[in-house]
């Protein structure tokens, strides 16, 4: 297998074993035909890119029934509102790649931008269409030509939690460079590799995240296509993200240069063997927690996140450990979790009859959840450490 960025040979540093698609919530009748692949991450020795060895076909992941709607989280809505208001987009042409249900576009338009969204999943694109102009396709060379016919070039190209989903990063970077105006900016944010390592948040590793970026690897990958990293700014979303700003011209800002420096420092001595050991340790500790409470207690999962699929399947947790998972997304309710086949129930069931314990799968929304829940039981958490409180 070759690195998707620089084509040097890559080898996995660990494996999570066979995994289902993280967002493929299923009906009981579909268990027989459930799809599995080997989830094994690798780090390229030449360019440093963190990536998955094997990734399912994107059509299996971003299809007409994509389970995730950005607008379901109040915190994310505010995040996109703040971001839109921080950009001088009035009268500018803005393309959002992977616009999901149009949450960000809506705020950009309110701020005076002329927007076009690109979104491959039909169900979420349909919601976005209520807010503006949407192209319901994967972002590729043909779509770029269509966009160029409409707007010539883009003053801003924006993307949130999308770029790490795209396996052909060279094609993607070339397309962005072609669409971006000479003085335009390409700004995107993604879960940050170094936060994941620091918190041992191994549940960020799943099929959709074919890459985990940091400033150094973003600079390398997009630099190959003439785009320069000019800034980066940490974000609290998705448990620790980074927002990268790239342009045709320019130099890294002081904070971007400092971030790159800190990444070089923290990669000395090869951190991945230690990360692997910490993952195994976390898995053992979670089992110790469940060994003390099961089969006597009721346990709910809180949030049927994609991340929970990695936790449940890697740790070998099933319905005998976690009796059900509550989630506010209607499309997930009534279905079973991928691989572990734990039933997903509406959030109202959680409140109606509180369980003894709740394992916080949506830990990236902890602040929002803790502020609104009056849960009388105990929370089981595992990021950054395993704990019961
Ligand atoms: P998300 O943050 O997107 O995580 P991932 O990228 O791992 O899927 O998903 C959060 C899930 O949690 C989503 O299905 C909605 C659900 N959720 C609740 O059920 N209640 C809440 O209060 C929040 C914030 C999220
Ligand atoms: Zn490489």
Coordinates of C-alpha atoms and ligand atoms in Angstrom, one line a residue, residues 3-8 10 44-49 51 220, ligand 2:
X3 CA 0.9 6.8 0.9
X4 CA -2.0 8.7 -0.6
X5 CA 0.0 12.0 -0.5
X6 CA 3.6 11.1 -1.6
X7 CA 3.3 7.5 -2.8
X8 CA 6.0 6.2 -0.4
X10 CA 3.2 2.7 4.2
X44 CA 3.9 7.7 6.2
X45 CA 7.6 7.8 7.1
X46 CA 8.3 10.3 4.2
X47 CA 5.6 12.9 4.5
X48 CA 4.2 12.1 8.0
X49 CA 0.6 11.8 6.9
X51 CA -4.0 7.6 7.2
X220 CA 3.1 19.2 2.8
Ligands
LIG2 ZN1 3.6 10.1 2.4

